[in-house]
Short mmCIF file of C-alpha atoms in Angstrom, two decimals:
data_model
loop_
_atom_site.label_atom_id
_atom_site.label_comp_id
_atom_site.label_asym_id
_atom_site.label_seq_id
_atom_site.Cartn_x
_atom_site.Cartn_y
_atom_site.Cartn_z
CA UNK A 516 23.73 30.19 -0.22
CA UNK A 517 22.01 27.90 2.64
CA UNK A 518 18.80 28.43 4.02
CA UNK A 519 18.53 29.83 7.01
CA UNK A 520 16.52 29.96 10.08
CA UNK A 521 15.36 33.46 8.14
CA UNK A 522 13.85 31.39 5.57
CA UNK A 523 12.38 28.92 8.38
CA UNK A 524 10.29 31.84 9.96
CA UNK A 525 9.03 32.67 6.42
CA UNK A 526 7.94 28.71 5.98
CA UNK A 527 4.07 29.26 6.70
CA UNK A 528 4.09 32.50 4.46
CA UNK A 529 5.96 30.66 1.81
CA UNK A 530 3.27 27.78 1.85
CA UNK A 531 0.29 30.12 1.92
CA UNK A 532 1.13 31.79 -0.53
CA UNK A 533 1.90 29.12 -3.31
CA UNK A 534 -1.23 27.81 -2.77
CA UNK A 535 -3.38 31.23 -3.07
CA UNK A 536 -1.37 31.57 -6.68
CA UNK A 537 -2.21 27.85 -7.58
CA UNK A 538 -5.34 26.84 -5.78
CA UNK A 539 -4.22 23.03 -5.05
CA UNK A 540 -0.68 21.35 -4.70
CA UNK A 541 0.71 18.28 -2.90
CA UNK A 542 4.09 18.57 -1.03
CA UNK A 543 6.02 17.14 -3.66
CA UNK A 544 5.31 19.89 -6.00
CA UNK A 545 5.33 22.62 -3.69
CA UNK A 546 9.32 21.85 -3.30
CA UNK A 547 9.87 21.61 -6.68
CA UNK A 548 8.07 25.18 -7.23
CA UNK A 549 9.89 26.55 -4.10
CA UNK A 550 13.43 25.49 -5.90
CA UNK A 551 12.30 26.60 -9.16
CA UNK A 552 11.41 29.65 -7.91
CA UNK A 553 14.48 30.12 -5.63
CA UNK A 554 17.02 28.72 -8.84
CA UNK A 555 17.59 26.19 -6.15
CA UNK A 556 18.69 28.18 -3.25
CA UNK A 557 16.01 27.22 -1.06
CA UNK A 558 15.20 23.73 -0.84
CA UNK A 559 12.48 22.64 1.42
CA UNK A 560 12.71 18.86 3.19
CA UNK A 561 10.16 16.92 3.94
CA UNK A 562 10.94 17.20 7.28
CA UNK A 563 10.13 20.86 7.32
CA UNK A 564 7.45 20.79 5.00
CA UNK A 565 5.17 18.03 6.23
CA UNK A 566 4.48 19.52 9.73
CA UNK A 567 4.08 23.10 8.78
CA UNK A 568 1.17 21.71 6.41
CA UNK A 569 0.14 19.43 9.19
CA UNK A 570 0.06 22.02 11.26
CA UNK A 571 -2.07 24.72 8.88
CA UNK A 572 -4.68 21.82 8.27
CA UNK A 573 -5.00 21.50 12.26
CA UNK A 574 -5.26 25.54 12.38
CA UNK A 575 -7.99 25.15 9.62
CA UNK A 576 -6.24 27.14 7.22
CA UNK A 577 -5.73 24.19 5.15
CA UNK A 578 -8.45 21.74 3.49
CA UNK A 579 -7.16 18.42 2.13
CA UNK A 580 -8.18 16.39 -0.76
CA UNK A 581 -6.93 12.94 -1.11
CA UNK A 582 -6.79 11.79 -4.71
CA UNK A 583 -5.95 8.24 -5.84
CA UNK A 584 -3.89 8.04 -8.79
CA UNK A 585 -3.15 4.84 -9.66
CA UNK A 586 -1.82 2.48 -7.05
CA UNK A 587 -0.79 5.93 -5.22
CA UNK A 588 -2.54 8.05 -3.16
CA UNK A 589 -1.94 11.81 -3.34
CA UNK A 590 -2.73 14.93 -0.81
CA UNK A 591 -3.49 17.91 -2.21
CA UNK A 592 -3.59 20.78 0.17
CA UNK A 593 -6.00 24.13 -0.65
CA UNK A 594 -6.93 27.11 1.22
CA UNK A 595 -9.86 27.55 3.57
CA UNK A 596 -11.50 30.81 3.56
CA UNK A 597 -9.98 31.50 6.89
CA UNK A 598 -6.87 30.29 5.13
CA UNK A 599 -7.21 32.97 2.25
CA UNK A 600 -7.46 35.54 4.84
CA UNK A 601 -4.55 34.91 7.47
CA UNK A 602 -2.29 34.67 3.63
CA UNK A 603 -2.85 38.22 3.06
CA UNK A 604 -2.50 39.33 6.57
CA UNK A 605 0.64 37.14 6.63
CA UNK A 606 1.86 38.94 2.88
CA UNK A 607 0.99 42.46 4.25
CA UNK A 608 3.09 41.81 7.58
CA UNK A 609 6.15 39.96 5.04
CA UNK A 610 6.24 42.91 3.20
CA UNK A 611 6.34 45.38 5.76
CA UNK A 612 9.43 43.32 7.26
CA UNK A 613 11.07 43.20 4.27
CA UNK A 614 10.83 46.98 4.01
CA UNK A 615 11.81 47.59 7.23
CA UNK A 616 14.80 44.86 7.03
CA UNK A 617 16.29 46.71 3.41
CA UNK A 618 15.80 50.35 5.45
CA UNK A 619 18.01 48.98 7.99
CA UNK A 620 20.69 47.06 6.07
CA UNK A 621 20.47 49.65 3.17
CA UNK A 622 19.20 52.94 3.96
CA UNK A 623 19.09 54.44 0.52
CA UNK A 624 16.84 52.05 -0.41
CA UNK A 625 14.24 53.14 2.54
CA UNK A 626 11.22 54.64 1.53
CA UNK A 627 10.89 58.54 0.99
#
């Protein structure tokens, strides 16, 4: 299945909350753990990715630490404090869509 604009709405939410489960990661290996995750039925671009973290570093949800590693340099993106806050409002309001979303397409599924 492709992604779609579904899974572009969930991008932010997505990003938060790899890094609240693994403290620091650089874009690189947040794709790879989005496709591992996803058995390769989501596959973020760099095109996507880079300016939703630019964006959360400019909203100060994001801190940045820039690590040389050999003749490379590598970002690694963390959570602010503000950051670990809007990722659980963000989960709470991802979960209540989701619940919502299955009552609608599948109402045995809604919650009694």
């Amino acid at each position: 299945m492709k992604p779609s604009n579904l899974y572009k709405g969930s991008l932010t939410t997505i990003i938060l909350k790899l890094l609240n489960e693994n403290d620091k990661m650089y874009g690189y290996e947040i794709t790879q753990k989005v496709k591992q995750i996803t058995k390769n039925e989501l596959q973020l671009t760099e095109g996507a990715l880079y300016p939703a973290l630019h964006k959360l570093e400019a909203q100060g949800l994001l801190g940045v630490e820039v690590v040389k590693i050999g003749n490379r340099v590598r970002k690694y993106y963390r959570l602010t404090e503000v950051g670990t806050k809007v990722t659980v409002k963000k989960l709470a309001e991802l979960e209540s869509y989701i619940r919502n979303m299955r009552a609608l397409v599948n109402p045995k599924f809604r919650d009694e």
